[in-house]
Coordinates of C-alpha atoms and ligand atoms in Angstrom, one line a residue:
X280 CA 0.0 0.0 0.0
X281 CA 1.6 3.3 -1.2
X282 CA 0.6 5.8 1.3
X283 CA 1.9 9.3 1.3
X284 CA 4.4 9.4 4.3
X285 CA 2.8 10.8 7.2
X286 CA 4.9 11.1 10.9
X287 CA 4.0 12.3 13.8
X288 CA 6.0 13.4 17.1
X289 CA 3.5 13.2 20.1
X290 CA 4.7 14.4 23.2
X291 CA 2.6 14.8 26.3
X292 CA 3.7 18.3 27.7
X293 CA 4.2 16.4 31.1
X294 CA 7.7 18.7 31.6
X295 CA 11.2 19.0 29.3
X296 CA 11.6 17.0 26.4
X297 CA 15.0 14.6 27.5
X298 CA 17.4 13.5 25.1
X299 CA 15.2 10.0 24.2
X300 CA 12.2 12.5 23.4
X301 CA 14.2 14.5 21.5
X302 CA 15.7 11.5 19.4
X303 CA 12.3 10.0 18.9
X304 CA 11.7 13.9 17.2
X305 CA 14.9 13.5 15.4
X306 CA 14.2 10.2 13.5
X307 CA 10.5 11.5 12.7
X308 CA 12.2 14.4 11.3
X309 CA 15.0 12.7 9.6
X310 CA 12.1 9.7 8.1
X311 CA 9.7 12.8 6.5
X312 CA 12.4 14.6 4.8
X313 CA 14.1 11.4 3.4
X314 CA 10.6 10.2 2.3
X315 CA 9.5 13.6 1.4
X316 CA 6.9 13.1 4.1
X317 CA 5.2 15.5 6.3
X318 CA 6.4 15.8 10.0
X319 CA 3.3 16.5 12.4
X320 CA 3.6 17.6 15.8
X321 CA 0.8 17.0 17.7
X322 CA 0.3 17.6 21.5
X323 CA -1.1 14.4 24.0
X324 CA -2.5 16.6 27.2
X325 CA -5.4 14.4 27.4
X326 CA -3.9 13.7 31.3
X327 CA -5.0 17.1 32.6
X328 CA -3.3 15.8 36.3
X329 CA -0.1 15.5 34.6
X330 CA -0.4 19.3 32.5
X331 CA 3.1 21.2 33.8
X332 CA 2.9 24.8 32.7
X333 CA 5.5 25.9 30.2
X334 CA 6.4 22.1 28.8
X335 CA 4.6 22.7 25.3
X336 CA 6.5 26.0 25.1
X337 CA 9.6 24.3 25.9
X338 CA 9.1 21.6 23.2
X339 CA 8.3 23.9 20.4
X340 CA 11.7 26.0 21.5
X341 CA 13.6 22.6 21.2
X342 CA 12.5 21.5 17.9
X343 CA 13.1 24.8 16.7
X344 CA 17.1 25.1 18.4
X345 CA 17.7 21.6 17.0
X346 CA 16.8 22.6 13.5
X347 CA 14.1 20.0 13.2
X348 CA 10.8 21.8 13.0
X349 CA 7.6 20.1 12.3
X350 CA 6.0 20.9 9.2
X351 CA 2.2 20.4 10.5
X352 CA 0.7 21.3 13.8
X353 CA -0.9 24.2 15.9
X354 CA 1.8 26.8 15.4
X355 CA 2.9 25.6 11.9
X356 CA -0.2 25.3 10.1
X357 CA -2.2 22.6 8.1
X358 CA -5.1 20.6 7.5
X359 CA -6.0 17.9 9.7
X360 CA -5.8 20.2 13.3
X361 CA -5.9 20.9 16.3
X362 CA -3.2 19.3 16.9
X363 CA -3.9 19.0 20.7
X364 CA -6.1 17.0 21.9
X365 CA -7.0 18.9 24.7
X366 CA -8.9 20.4 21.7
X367 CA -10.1 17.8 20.2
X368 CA -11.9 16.7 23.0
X369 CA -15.3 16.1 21.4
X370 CA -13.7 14.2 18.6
X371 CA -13.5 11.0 21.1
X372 CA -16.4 10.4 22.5
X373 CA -18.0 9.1 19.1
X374 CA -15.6 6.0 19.1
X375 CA -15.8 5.0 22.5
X376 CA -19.8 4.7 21.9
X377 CA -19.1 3.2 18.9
X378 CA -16.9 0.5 20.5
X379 CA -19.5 -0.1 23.5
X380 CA -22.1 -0.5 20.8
X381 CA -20.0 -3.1 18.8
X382 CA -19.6 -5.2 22.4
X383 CA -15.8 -4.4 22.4
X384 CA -15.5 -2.0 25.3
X385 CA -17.7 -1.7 28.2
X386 CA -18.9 0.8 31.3
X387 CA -17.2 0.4 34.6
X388 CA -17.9 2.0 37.5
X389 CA -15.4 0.6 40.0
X390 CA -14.1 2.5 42.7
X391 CA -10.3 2.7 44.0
X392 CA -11.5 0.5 46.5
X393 CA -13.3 -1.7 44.5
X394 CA -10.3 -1.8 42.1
X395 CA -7.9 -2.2 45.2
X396 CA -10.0 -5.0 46.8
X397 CA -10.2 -7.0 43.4
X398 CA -6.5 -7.2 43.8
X399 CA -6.1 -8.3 47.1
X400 CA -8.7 -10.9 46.0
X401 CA -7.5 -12.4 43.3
X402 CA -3.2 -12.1 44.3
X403 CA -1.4 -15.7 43.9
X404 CA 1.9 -16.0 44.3
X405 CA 2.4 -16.1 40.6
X406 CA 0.4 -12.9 40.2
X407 CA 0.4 -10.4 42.7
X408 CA -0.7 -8.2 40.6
X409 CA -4.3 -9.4 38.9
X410 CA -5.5 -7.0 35.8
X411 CA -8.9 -5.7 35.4
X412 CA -9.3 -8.4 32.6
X413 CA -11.3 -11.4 31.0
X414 CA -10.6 -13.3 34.5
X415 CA -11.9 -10.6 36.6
X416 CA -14.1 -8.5 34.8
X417 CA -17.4 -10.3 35.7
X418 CA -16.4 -9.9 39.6
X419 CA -16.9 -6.3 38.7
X420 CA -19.6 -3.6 38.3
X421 CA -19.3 -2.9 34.8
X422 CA -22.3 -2.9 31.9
X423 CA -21.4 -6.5 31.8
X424 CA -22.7 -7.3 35.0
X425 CA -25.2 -4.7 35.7
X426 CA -28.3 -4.6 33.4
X427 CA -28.3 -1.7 30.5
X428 CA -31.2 0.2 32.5
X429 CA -29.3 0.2 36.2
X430 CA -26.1 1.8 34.0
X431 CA -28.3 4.1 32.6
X432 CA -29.7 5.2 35.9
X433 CA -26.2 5.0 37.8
X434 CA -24.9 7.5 34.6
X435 CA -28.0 9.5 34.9
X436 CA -27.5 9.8 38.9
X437 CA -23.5 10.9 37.5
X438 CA -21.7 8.5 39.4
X439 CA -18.3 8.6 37.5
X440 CA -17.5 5.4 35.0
X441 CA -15.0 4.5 32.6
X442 CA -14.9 3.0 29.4
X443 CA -12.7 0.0 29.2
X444 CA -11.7 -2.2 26.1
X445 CA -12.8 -6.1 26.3
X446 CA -9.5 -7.8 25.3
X447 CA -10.6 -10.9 24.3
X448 CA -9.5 -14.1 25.6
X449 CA -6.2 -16.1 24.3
X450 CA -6.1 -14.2 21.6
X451 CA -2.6 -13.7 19.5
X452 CA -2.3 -9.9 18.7
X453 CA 0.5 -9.3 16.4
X454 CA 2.4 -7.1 14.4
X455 CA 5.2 -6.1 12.3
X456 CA 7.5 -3.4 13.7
X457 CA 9.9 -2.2 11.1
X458 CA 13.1 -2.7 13.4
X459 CA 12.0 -5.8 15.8
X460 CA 9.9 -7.5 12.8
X461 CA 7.0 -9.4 13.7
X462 CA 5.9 -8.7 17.6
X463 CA 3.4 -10.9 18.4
X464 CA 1.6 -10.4 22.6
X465 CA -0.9 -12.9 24.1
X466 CA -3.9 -11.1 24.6
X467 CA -3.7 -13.2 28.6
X468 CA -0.8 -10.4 28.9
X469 CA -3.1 -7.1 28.0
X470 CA -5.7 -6.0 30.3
X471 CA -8.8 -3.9 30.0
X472 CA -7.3 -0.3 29.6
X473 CA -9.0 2.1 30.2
X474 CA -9.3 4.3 27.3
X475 CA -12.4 7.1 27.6
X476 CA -13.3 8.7 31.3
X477 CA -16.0 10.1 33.0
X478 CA -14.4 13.5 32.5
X479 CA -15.2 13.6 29.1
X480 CA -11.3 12.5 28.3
X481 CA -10.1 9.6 26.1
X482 CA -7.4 7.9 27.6
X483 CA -3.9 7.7 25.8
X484 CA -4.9 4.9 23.7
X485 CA -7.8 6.0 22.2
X486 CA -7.3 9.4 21.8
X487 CA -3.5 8.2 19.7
X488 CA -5.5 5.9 17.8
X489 CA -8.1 8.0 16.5
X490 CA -5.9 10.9 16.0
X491 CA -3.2 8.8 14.2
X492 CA -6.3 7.5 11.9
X493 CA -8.0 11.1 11.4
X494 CA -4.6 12.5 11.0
X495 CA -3.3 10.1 8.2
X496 CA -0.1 8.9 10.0
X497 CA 1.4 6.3 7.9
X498 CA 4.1 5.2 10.1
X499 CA 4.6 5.4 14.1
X500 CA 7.8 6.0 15.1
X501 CA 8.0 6.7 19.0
X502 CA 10.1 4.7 22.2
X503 CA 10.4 1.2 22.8
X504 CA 8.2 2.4 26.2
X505 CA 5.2 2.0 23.9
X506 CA 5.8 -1.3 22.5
X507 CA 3.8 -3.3 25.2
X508 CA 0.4 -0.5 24.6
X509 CA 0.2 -1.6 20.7
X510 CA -1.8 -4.5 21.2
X511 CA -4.0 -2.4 22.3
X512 CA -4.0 0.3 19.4
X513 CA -3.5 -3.1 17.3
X514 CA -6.7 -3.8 18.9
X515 CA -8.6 -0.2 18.9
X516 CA -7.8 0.1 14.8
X517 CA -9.3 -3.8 14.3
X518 CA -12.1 -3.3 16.5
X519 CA -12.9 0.7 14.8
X520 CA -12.9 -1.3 11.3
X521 CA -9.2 1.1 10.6
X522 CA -7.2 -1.9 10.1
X523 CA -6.2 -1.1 6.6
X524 CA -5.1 2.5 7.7
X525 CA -2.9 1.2 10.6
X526 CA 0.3 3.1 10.4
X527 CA 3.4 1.0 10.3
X528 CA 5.1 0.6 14.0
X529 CA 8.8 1.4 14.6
X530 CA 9.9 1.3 18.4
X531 CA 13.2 2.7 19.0
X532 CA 15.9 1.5 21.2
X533 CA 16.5 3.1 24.6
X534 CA 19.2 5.4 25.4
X535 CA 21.2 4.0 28.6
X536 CA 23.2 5.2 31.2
X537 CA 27.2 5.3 30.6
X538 CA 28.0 3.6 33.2
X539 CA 25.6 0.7 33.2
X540 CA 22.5 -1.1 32.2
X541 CA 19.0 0.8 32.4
X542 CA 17.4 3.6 30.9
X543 CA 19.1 6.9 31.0
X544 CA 17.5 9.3 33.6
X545 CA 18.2 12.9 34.6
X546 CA 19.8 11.1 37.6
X547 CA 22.1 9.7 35.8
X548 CA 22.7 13.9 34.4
X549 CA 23.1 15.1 37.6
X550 CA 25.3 12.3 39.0
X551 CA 27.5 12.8 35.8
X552 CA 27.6 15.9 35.2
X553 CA 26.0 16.3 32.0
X554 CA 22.7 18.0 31.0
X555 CA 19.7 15.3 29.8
X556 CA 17.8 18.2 28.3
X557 CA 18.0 20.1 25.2
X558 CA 17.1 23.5 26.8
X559 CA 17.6 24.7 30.5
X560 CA 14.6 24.0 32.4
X561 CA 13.5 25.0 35.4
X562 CA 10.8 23.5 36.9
X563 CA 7.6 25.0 37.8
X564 CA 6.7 22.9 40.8
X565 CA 10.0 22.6 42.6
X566 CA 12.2 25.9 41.3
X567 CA 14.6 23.2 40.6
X568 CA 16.9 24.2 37.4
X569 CA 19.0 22.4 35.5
X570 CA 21.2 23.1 32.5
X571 CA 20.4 22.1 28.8
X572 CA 22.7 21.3 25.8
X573 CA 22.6 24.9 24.2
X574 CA 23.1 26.9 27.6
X575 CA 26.1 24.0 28.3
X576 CA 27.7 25.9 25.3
X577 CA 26.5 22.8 22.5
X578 CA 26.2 23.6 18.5
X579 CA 22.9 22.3 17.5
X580 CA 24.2 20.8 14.5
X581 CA 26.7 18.9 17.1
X582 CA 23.6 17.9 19.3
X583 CA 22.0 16.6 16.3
X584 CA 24.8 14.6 14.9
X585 CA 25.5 12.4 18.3
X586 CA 21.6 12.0 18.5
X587 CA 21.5 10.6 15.3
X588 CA 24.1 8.1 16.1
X589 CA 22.5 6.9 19.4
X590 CA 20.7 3.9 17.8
X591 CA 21.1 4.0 14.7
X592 CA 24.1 3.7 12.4
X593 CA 24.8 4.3 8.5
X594 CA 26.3 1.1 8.2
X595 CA 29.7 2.9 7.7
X596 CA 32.2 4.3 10.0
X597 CA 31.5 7.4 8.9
X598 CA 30.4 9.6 12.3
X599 CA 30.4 13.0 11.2
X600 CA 26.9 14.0 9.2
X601 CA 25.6 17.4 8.6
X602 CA 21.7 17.6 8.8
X603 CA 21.2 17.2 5.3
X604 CA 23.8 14.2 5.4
X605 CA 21.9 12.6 7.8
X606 CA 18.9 12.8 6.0
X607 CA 20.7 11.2 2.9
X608 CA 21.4 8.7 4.4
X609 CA 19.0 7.5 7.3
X610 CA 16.7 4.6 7.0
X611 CA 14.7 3.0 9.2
X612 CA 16.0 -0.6 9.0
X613 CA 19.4 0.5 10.3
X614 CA 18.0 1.5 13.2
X615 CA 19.1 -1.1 15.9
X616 CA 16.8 -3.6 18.6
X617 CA 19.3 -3.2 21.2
X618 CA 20.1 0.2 23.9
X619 CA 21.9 2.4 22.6
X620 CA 24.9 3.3 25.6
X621 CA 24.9 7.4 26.1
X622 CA 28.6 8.8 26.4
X623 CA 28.9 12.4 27.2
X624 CA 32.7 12.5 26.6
X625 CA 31.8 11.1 22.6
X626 CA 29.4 14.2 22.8
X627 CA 32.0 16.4 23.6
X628 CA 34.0 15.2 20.5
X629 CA 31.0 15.5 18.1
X630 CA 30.7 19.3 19.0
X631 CA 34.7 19.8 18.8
X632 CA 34.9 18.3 15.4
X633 CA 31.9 20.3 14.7
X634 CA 33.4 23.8 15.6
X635 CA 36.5 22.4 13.6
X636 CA 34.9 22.0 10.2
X637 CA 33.6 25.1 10.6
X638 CA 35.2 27.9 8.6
X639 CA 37.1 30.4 10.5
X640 CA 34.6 33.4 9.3
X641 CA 31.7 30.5 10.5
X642 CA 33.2 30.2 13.4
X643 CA 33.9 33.9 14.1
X644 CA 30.0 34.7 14.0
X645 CA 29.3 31.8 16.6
X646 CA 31.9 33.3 19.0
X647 CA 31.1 36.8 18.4
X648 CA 28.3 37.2 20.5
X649 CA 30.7 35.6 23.7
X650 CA 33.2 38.6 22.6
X651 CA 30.8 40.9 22.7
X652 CA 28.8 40.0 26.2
X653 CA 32.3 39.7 28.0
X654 CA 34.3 42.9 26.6
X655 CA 31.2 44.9 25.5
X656 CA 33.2 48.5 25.7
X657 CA 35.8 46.9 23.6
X658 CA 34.9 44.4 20.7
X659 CA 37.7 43.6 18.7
X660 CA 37.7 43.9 15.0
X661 CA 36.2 41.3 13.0
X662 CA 39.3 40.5 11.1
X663 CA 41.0 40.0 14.1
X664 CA 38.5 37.9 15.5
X665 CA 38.6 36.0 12.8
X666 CA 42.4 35.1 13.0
X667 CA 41.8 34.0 17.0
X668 CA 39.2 31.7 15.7
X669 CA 41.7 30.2 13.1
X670 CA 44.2 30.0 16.6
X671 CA 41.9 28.9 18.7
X672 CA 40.0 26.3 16.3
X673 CA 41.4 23.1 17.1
X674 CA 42.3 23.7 21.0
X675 CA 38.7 24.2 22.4
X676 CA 35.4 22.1 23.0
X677 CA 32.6 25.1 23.3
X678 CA 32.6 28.3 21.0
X679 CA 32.5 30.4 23.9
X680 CA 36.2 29.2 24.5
X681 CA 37.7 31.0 22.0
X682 CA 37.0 34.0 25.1
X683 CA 38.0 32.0 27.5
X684 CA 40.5 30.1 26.9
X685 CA 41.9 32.7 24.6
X686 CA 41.0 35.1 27.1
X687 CA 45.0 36.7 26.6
X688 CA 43.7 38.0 22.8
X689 CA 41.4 40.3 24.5
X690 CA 43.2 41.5 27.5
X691 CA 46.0 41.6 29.8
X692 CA 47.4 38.6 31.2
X693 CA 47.7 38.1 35.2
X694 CA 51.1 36.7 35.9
X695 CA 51.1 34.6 38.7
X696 CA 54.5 34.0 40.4
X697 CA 54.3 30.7 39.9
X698 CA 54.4 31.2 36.0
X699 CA 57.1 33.9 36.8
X700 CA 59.3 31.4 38.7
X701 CA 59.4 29.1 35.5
X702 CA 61.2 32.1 33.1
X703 CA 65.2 31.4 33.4
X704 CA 68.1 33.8 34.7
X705 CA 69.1 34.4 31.5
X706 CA 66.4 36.4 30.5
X707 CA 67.5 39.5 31.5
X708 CA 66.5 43.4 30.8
X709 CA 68.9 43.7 28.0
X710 CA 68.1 40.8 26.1
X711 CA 64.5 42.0 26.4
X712 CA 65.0 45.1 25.0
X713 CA 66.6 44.0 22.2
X714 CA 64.0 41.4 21.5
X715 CA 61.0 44.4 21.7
X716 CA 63.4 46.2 19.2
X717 CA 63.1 43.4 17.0
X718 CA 59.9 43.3 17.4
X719 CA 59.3 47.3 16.5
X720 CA 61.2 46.6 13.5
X721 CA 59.7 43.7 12.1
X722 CA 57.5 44.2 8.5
X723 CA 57.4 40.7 7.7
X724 CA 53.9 38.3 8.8
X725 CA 55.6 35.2 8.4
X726 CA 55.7 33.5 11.9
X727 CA 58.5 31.3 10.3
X728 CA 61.0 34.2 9.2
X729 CA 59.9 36.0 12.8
X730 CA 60.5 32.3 14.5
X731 CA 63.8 32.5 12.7
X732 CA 65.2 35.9 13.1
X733 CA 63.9 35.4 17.0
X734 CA 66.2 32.4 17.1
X735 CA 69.2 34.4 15.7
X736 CA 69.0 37.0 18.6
X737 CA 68.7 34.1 21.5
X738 CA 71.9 32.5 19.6
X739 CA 73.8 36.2 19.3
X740 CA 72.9 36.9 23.3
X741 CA 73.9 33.4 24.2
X742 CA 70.1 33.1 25.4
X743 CA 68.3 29.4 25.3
X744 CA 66.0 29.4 22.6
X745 CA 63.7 27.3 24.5
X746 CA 64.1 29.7 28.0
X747 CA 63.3 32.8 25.5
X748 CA 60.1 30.8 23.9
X749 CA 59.3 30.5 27.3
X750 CA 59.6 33.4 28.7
X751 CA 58.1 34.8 25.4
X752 CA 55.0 32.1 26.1
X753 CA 54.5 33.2 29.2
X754 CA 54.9 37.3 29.0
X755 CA 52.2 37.4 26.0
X756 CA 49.6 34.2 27.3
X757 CA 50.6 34.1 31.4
X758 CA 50.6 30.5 31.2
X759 CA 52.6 27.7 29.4
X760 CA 49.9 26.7 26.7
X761 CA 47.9 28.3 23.9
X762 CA 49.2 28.5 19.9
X763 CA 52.1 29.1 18.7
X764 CA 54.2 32.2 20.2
X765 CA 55.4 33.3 16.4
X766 CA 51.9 33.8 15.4
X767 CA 50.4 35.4 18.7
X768 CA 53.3 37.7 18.4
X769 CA 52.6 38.4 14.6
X770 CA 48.6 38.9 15.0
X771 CA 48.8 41.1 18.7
X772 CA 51.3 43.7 16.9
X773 CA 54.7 44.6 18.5
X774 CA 53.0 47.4 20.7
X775 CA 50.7 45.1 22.6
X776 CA 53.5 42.3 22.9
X777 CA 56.0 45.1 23.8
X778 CA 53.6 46.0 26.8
X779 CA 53.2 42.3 27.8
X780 CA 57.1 41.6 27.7
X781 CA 57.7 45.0 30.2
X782 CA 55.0 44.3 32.4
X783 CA 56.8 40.4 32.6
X784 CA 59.6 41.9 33.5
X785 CA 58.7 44.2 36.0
X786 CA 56.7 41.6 38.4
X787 CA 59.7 39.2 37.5
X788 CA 62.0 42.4 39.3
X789 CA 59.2 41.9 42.7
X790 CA 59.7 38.1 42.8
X791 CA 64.0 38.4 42.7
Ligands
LIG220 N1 2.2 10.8 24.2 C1 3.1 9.8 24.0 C2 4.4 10.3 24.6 O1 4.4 11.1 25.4 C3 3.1 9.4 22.6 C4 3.6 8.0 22.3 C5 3.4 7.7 20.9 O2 4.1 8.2 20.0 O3 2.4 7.0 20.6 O4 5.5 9.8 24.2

């Protein structure tokens, strides 16, 4: 059946998006543009106890920082909305009837008591657990047990019911899931969900069902979390007479800790250090806050690469994909069964290689707005931004780096006398003097020739040209590290280097 390609992302604005919602986004995205599909974004609030104020914001911001904006949904337009079903709230109510009518769901009006009860009745050893199912339905009040015109009066008196699904007894309910082929579940193993309340709500599993129908969606792609609820939606669609319109079912892998076996949590952020959000979040019940990918300093086109790769793989060893790369050459069917392991160091590496293929003039733009917050009286030309990013390129992790670590481009070094202590003896006021006079005199922006000719005066003055780089090193950068001395010297100009070299020798004089 050659459906146009239809995908939805379906998040439940239940507080941030984490890294596993994020990929489910991702591969939705990444499947519509490959298929030249359309990529939906539709919003599950139909659990008004779980609503957190601010999450659907939050999604919307994260889709858009990641570069993987929906094409369809409230805030982008098209034909099949709302997209929330919070909205769509008198779209449901149809199909439940319609399911009571065809004997495949029933009223219930059990109680938490009742419900509570019923499992301390029916607890073994085996099961001490028991489901609201085919064993223990009739021990129940529910329109099975009760006659049609005592559930009619009971609904009329508005005492609260349900409306669960009759799962049918030893039944096989199976599947085909594009990365786990067929999935077949014993209906023993579903119970009676739930799936329309007396608030006038659909439950999860209705209210996905008929919105994936109404909406078209041709494939499902979401988390491995929903793998054990698609009988039931396998159910729902055969039951509604949809079953030729049920979308094709792709549950992903989960995303584990590093450091062991289980789903990754925010835990496991805090514990290591590393954010499990896209954004910064803070949240609205606690005032708890917590760091997200972009405010940890993150490219999103970094972000989006290790995301990628955390389940599924090109078949290659080929790690680094732009966007559009990605979208070349993504495909379902390489998407693996098994947990994907998260590693925040490998994350680190995707954004460094990142900010390395980035052109210098790239680069400069991402950086600029760090220059600017942290010397905003003084922001250096772009040109000679431009040549610190080409320094700084392959020596930092985060954009913002560039100002900090290269934090000696923009200002005055601190000395401290520890760094002081490390110049030698033989550096000595003369030979510096002579060095700043080379320096004055210089014309030529070849650090080599400078390298050389710098060379040639330690060797006349009997000077170590290793204690003169070093002394060098540490009058222009205050510390031992950072590129190469030559080309500092060459892009600072002799008048700023000049300063650095007297002020070195000065403190040096109050440390003797
Ligand atoms: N609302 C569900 C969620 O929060 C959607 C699952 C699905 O894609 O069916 O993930």
């Amino acid at each position: 059946m050659n459906r146009p390609v239809r995908v939805r992302f379906a998040p439940s604005p239940t507080g941030p998006l984490h890294l596993g919602g994020m990929r489910t986004a991702l591969y939705n995205y990444l499947f519509a543009r490959k298929m030249g599909g359309t990529f939906i974004l539709r919003i599950e609030d139909t659990d008004q106890n779980r609503f957190v104020p601010g999450a659907e914001a939050y999604i919307t911001e994260s889709l858009k920082w990641a570069g993987i904006e929906p094409t369809e949904g409230d805030i982008y337009g098209g034909n099949y909305g709302p997209y929330k079903q919070s909205d769509r709230k008198h779209l449901y109510k149809t199909y439940a009837d319609q399911l009571i009518a065809s004997g495949h769901a029933y009223i219930a009006f059990d109680t938490k008591e009742a419900l509570e009860t019923m499992k301390a009745t029916f607890a073994t050893h085996d099961n001490p657990s028991p489901s609201y199912n085919y064993t223990t339905r009739m021990t129940m009040q529910n329109s099975l047990t009760i006659n049609a015109k005592e559930v009619e009066t009971r609904i009329a008196n508005g005492e609260p019911y349900v409306v669960r699904i009759k799962v049918p007894l030893n039944e096989e309910i199976g599947f085909q899931d594009l990365i786990r082929d067929y999935v077949v579940f014993n209906s023993s193993q579903v119970d009676d969900k739930v799936i329309f309340k007396s608030d006038g709500m659909p439950t999860y599993h209705l209210a996905n069902v008929v919105d994936d129908y109404l909406m078209e969606i041709s494939h499902v792609i979401r988390g491995e979390e929903w793998l054990s609820s698609t009988p039931i939606h396998v159910l729902l669609y055969r039951y509604l007479g949809w079953e030729e319109k049920m979308p094709q079912f792709a549950h992903l892998p989960l995303i584990l800790k590093p450091d062991g076996n289980g789903k990754l949590s925010k835990r496991d952020g805090d514990r290591l250090g590393f954010p499990v959000f896209p954004l910064n979040w803070t949240s609205p019940e606690t005032g708890e806050a917590s760091q997200g990918y972009r405010e940890r300093g993150f490219e999103s086109e970094a972000f989006v690469n290790f995301l990628a790769l955390l389940g599924w793989s090109p078949g290659t060893d080929q790690e680094i994909f732009s966007k559009e790369a990605l979208i070349q050459a993504f495909s379902i069917e390489k998407i693996s069964k098994s947990g994907a392991k998260f590693d925040f160091e490998k994350t680190k590496w995707f954004n460094e290689q990142f900010l390395r293929g980035l052109s210098n003039e790239a680069l400069t733009e991402r950086v600029l707005p760090f220059v600017r917050q942290k010397y905003p009286e003084k922001t250096p030309e772009i040109n000679f931004l431009t040549k610190v990013c080409s320094l700084m390129k392959d020596r930092i992790t985060y954009a913002e780096e560039v100002v900090t670590k290269g934090h000696f481009f923009f200002e005055h070094p601190q000395y401290s006398s520890e760094n002081l202590a490390k110049i030698a003896p033989s550096i000595q006021g003369d030979f510096v003097s002579k060095l700043q006079n080379l320096l004055e005199k210089n014309t030529s922006h070849h650090p080599e020739l400078l390298e050389i000719e710098l060379k040639a005066l330690a060797g006349e003055e009997q000077v170590k040209a290793g204690d003169m780089m070093k002394f060098l090193r540490i009058s222009i950068v205050g510390e031992l590290s950072g590129p190469s001395v030559p080309e500092l010297m060459i892009l600072l100009g002799a008048e700023t280097v000049n300063k650095r070299l007297s002020a070195c020798m000065e403190q040096l004089k109050n440390i003797h």
